[in-house]
Amino acid sequence: MSDTKHDQVVRVPAAEERSGLDRFFKVSERGSTIRIEIVAGITTWLTMAYILFLNPQILGFAAVPDL
């Protein structure tokens, strides 16, 4: 017997309403939107950029015991 959720509904727009990106990546079938995916990508990029600049500073302070 499979474990399924009957109370969850995923709405998929008609094929003529979907964009090319949506059709290619099947975003709406997974319960998301193109806007949400773009915002998530920007957030991930900004987080990685922050880490790339902050991490060397943190490691630099770890090497100097008097700071």
Tab-separated table of N, CA, C and O in Angstrom:
chain	number	residue	atom	x	y	z
A	1	MET	N	0.840	-1.181	0.000
A	1	MET	CA	0.000	0.000	0.000
A	1	MET	C	0.887	1.246	0.000
A	1	MET	O	1.831	1.336	0.761
A	2	SER	N	0.608	2.193	-0.854
A	2	SER	CA	1.424	3.392	-0.933
A	2	SER	C	0.948	4.437	0.071
A	2	SER	O	-0.210	4.480	0.457
A	3	ASP	N	1.895	5.268	0.482
A	3	ASP	CA	1.605	6.329	1.440
A	3	ASP	C	1.345	7.619	0.666
A	3	ASP	O	2.263	8.208	0.117
A	4	THR	N	0.083	8.047	0.586
A	4	THR	CA	-0.264	9.258	-0.146
A	4	THR	C	-1.040	10.206	0.743
A	4	THR	O	-1.642	9.807	1.732
A	5	LYS	N	-1.012	11.484	0.364
A	5	LYS	CA	-1.784	12.502	1.073
A	5	LYS	C	-2.958	12.896	0.194
A	5	LYS	O	-2.777	13.346	-0.924
A	6	HIS	N	-4.154	12.710	0.691
A	6	HIS	CA	-5.344	13.019	-0.089
A	6	HIS	C	-5.797	14.467	0.081
A	6	HIS	O	-6.575	14.959	-0.704
A	7	ASP	N	-5.311	15.149	1.124
A	7	ASP	CA	-5.771	16.506	1.381
A	7	ASP	C	-4.908	17.566	0.700
A	7	ASP	O	-5.139	18.747	0.856
A	8	GLN	N	-3.917	17.171	-0.077
A	8	GLN	CA	-3.035	18.109	-0.743
A	8	GLN	C	-3.427	18.231	-2.211
A	8	GLN	O	-3.542	17.232	-2.916
A	9	VAL	N	-3.638	19.474	-2.670
A	9	VAL	CA	-4.046	19.717	-4.044
A	9	VAL	C	-2.964	20.541	-4.725
A	9	VAL	O	-2.529	21.563	-4.213
A	10	VAL	N	-2.532	20.088	-5.882
A	10	VAL	CA	-1.569	20.822	-6.693
A	10	VAL	C	-2.277	21.240	-7.965
A	10	VAL	O	-2.766	20.406	-8.716
A	11	ARG	N	-2.341	22.545	-8.193
A	11	ARG	CA	-3.008	23.056	-9.384
A	11	ARG	C	-1.979	23.263	-10.487
A	11	ARG	O	-0.977	23.922	-10.289
A	12	VAL	N	-2.243	22.708	-11.638
A	12	VAL	CA	-1.374	22.849	-12.797
A	12	VAL	C	-2.134	23.654	-13.835
A	12	VAL	O	-3.209	23.246	-14.280
A	13	PRO	N	-1.592	24.818	-14.229
A	13	PRO	CA	-2.301	25.608	-15.238
A	13	PRO	C	-2.333	24.902	-16.584
A	13	PRO	O	-1.537	24.005	-16.848
A	14	ALA	N	-3.245	25.314	-17.413
A	14	ALA	CA	-3.356	24.732	-18.753
A	14	ALA	C	-2.064	24.976	-19.529
A	14	ALA	O	-1.325	25.911	-19.268
A	15	ALA	N	-1.791	24.125	-20.478
A	15	ALA	CA	-0.528	24.184	-21.216
A	15	ALA	C	-0.338	25.524	-21.929
A	15	ALA	O	0.774	26.011	-22.044
A	16	GLU	N	-1.419	26.136	-22.404
A	16	GLU	CA	-1.276	27.410	-23.114
A	16	GLU	C	-0.965	28.571	-22.174
A	16	GLU	O	-0.492	29.609	-22.598
A	17	GLU	N	-1.183	28.422	-20.860
A	17	GLU	CA	-0.892	29.480	-19.899
A	17	GLU	C	0.546	29.418	-19.387
A	17	GLU	O	1.029	30.377	-18.832
A	18	ARG	N	1.214	28.299	-19.565
A	18	ARG	CA	2.536	28.106	-18.995
A	18	ARG	C	3.615	28.676	-19.903
A	18	ARG	O	3.534	28.609	-21.117
A	19	SER	N	4.677	29.208	-19.277
A	19	SER	CA	5.788	29.749	-20.047
A	19	SER	C	6.722	28.628	-20.480
A	19	SER	O	6.592	27.486	-20.048
A	20	GLY	N	7.666	28.978	-21.319
A	20	GLY	CA	8.629	27.991	-21.783
A	20	GLY	C	9.475	27.433	-20.646
A	20	GLY	O	9.769	26.244	-20.604
A	21	LEU	N	9.888	28.304	-19.717
A	21	LEU	CA	10.654	27.843	-18.562
A	21	LEU	C	9.834	26.887	-17.711
A	21	LEU	O	10.339	25.878	-17.220
A	22	ASP	N	8.562	27.214	-17.533
A	22	ASP	CA	7.682	26.369	-16.723
A	22	ASP	C	7.488	25.004	-17.370
A	22	ASP	O	7.523	23.972	-16.696
A	23	ARG	N	7.331	24.983	-18.671
A	23	ARG	CA	7.165	23.705	-19.363
A	23	ARG	C	8.451	22.880	-19.305
A	23	ARG	O	8.414	21.672	-19.109
A	24	PHE	N	9.596	23.544	-19.471
A	24	PHE	CA	10.873	22.820	-19.487
A	24	PHE	C	11.224	22.247	-18.117
A	24	PHE	O	11.599	21.094	-17.982
A	25	PHE	N	11.112	23.089	-17.056
A	25	PHE	CA	11.499	22.660	-15.718
A	25	PHE	C	10.340	22.082	-14.901
A	25	PHE	O	10.543	21.613	-13.789
A	26	LYS	N	9.117	22.136	-15.455
A	26	LYS	CA	7.918	21.608	-14.775
A	26	LYS	C	7.759	22.201	-13.376
A	26	LYS	O	7.501	21.503	-12.407
A	27	VAL	N	7.919	23.522	-13.292
A	27	VAL	CA	7.883	24.227	-12.019
A	27	VAL	C	6.499	24.156	-11.391
A	27	VAL	O	6.367	23.835	-10.204
A	28	SER	N	5.462	24.444	-12.140
A	28	SER	CA	4.122	24.461	-11.563
A	28	SER	C	3.663	23.059	-11.158
A	28	SER	O	2.908	22.905	-10.208
A	29	GLU	N	4.155	22.036	-11.845
A	29	GLU	CA	3.806	20.666	-11.462
A	29	GLU	C	4.407	20.303	-10.107
A	29	GLU	O	3.912	19.418	-9.434
A	30	ARG	N	5.464	20.989	-9.731
A	30	ARG	CA	6.113	20.732	-8.448
A	30	ARG	C	5.584	21.648	-7.348
A	30	ARG	O	6.107	21.648	-6.239
A	31	GLY	N	4.579	22.466	-7.675
A	31	GLY	CA	3.942	23.305	-6.664
A	31	GLY	C	4.640	24.628	-6.418
A	31	GLY	O	4.529	25.188	-5.328
A	32	SER	N	5.359	25.146	-7.395
A	32	SER	CA	6.059	26.409	-7.241
A	32	SER	C	5.692	27.325	-8.403
A	32	SER	O	4.863	26.984	-9.246
A	33	THR	N	6.316	28.497	-8.423
A	33	THR	CA	6.136	29.429	-9.529
A	33	THR	C	7.508	29.893	-10.004
A	33	THR	O	8.508	29.747	-9.286
A	34	ILE	N	7.551	30.454	-11.194
A	34	ILE	CA	8.809	30.972	-11.733
A	34	ILE	C	9.335	32.089	-10.828
A	34	ILE	O	10.528	32.152	-10.542
A	35	ARG	N	8.451	32.950	-10.343
A	35	ARG	CA	8.863	34.057	-9.471
A	35	ARG	C	9.518	33.535	-8.195
A	35	ARG	O	10.574	34.023	-7.785
A	36	ILE	N	8.923	32.543	-7.568
A	36	ILE	CA	9.483	31.983	-6.338
A	36	ILE	C	10.856	31.379	-6.614
A	36	ILE	O	11.800	31.551	-5.829
A	37	GLU	N	11.005	30.697	-7.730
A	37	GLU	CA	12.284	30.075	-8.066
A	37	GLU	C	13.361	31.114	-8.345
A	37	GLU	O	14.517	30.943	-7.958
A	38	ILE	N	12.995	32.223	-8.997
A	38	ILE	CA	13.965	33.286	-9.270
A	38	ILE	C	14.399	33.954	-7.965
A	38	ILE	O	15.591	34.188	-7.743
A	39	VAL	N	13.452	34.256	-7.084
A	39	VAL	CA	13.787	34.864	-5.789
A	39	VAL	C	14.672	33.918	-4.973
A	39	VAL	O	15.641	34.341	-4.341
A	40	ALA	N	14.384	32.632	-4.990
A	40	ALA	CA	15.206	31.657	-4.272
A	40	ALA	C	16.617	31.599	-4.851
A	40	ALA	O	17.596	31.501	-4.102
A	41	GLY	N	16.738	31.670	-6.160
A	41	GLY	CA	18.056	31.666	-6.793
A	41	GLY	C	18.869	32.900	-6.443
A	41	GLY	O	20.071	32.804	-6.159
A	42	ILE	N	18.225	34.060	-6.440
A	42	ILE	CA	18.914	35.300	-6.070
A	42	ILE	C	19.353	35.243	-4.612
A	42	ILE	O	20.473	35.637	-4.265
A	43	THR	N	18.486	34.742	-3.747
A	43	THR	CA	18.820	34.616	-2.333
A	43	THR	C	20.016	33.690	-2.134
A	43	THR	O	20.938	33.998	-1.366
A	44	THR	N	20.021	32.572	-2.830
A	44	THR	CA	21.142	31.638	-2.733
A	44	THR	C	22.424	32.276	-3.238
A	44	THR	O	23.491	32.152	-2.617
A	45	TRP	N	22.354	33.006	-4.345
A	45	TRP	CA	23.537	33.655	-4.907
A	45	TRP	C	24.089	34.696	-3.941
A	45	TRP	O	25.300	34.764	-3.717
A	46	LEU	N	23.214	35.518	-3.361
A	46	LEU	CA	23.670	36.542	-2.416
A	46	LEU	C	24.290	35.908	-1.169
A	46	LEU	O	25.286	36.408	-0.638
A	47	THR	N	23.720	34.816	-0.703
A	47	THR	CA	24.274	34.125	0.463
A	47	THR	C	25.665	33.593	0.158
A	47	THR	O	26.596	33.734	0.973
A	48	MET	N	25.838	32.987	-0.999
A	48	MET	CA	27.153	32.470	-1.365
A	48	MET	C	28.175	33.591	-1.544
A	48	MET	O	29.335	33.459	-1.141
A	49	ALA	N	27.754	34.708	-2.129
A	49	ALA	CA	28.663	35.849	-2.297
A	49	ALA	C	29.091	36.389	-0.936
A	49	ALA	O	30.264	36.723	-0.721
A	50	TYR	N	28.169	36.459	0.004
A	50	TYR	CA	28.468	36.917	1.368
A	50	TYR	C	29.470	35.980	2.029
A	50	TYR	O	30.442	36.409	2.648
A	51	ILE	N	29.256	34.680	1.885
A	51	ILE	CA	30.147	33.697	2.503
A	51	ILE	C	31.543	33.775	1.892
A	51	ILE	O	32.547	33.671	2.599
A	52	LEU	N	31.632	33.983	0.576
A	52	LEU	CA	32.938	34.056	-0.069
A	52	LEU	C	33.769	35.223	0.436
A	52	LEU	O	34.997	35.141	0.501
A	53	PHE	N	33.142	36.324	0.807
A	53	PHE	CA	33.882	37.471	1.330
A	53	PHE	C	34.100	37.387	2.839
A	53	PHE	O	35.103	37.842	3.363
A	54	LEU	N	33.174	36.790	3.550
A	54	LEU	CA	33.270	36.745	5.006
A	54	LEU	C	34.173	35.615	5.492
A	54	LEU	O	34.897	35.783	6.478
A	55	ASN	N	34.161	34.471	4.853
A	55	ASN	CA	34.902	33.311	5.323
A	55	ASN	C	36.409	33.566	5.451
A	55	ASN	O	36.997	33.188	6.462
A	56	PRO	N	37.074	34.192	4.491
A	56	PRO	CA	38.511	34.455	4.672
A	56	PRO	C	38.797	35.366	5.868
A	56	PRO	O	39.807	35.186	6.548
A	57	GLN	N	37.917	36.311	6.138
A	57	GLN	CA	38.120	37.178	7.296
A	57	GLN	C	38.007	36.395	8.594
A	57	GLN	O	38.782	36.583	9.521
A	58	ILE	N	37.046	35.518	8.680
A	58	ILE	CA	36.865	34.698	9.880
A	58	ILE	C	38.076	33.793	10.081
A	58	ILE	O	38.615	33.669	11.189
A	59	LEU	N	38.545	33.177	9.006
A	59	LEU	CA	39.702	32.304	9.111
A	59	LEU	C	40.971	33.104	9.437
A	59	LEU	O	41.849	32.617	10.136
A	60	GLY	N	41.056	34.326	8.959
A	60	GLY	CA	42.193	35.186	9.286
A	60	GLY	C	42.226	35.540	10.760
A	60	GLY	O	43.282	35.563	11.396
A	61	PHE	N	41.063	35.789	11.361
A	61	PHE	CA	41.004	36.095	12.789
A	61	PHE	C	41.339	34.856	13.626
A	61	PHE	O	41.883	34.974	14.713
A	62	ALA	N	41.051	33.681	13.132
A	62	ALA	CA	41.331	32.460	13.878
A	62	ALA	C	42.836	32.215	13.989
A	62	ALA	O	43.285	31.585	14.942
A	63	ALA	N	43.605	32.717	13.044
A	63	ALA	CA	45.052	32.501	13.062
A	63	ALA	C	45.759	33.452	14.016
A	63	ALA	O	46.896	33.214	14.390
A	64	VAL	N	45.114	34.551	14.428
A	64	VAL	CA	45.733	35.530	15.314
A	64	VAL	C	45.094	35.400	16.698
A	64	VAL	O	43.950	35.782	16.893
A	65	PRO	N	45.807	34.870	17.678
A	65	PRO	CA	45.189	34.613	18.982
A	65	PRO	C	44.855	35.876	19.782
A	65	PRO	O	43.992	35.829	20.642
A	66	ASP	N	45.502	37.015	19.527
A	66	ASP	CA	45.244	38.233	20.332
A	66	ASP	C	44.012	39.001	19.890
A	66	ASP	O	43.606	39.949	20.541
A	67	LEU	N	43.393	38.654	18.786
A	67	LEU	CA	42.202	39.361	18.344
A	67	LEU	C	41.017	38.727	19.006
A	67	LEU	O	39.948	39.000	19.034
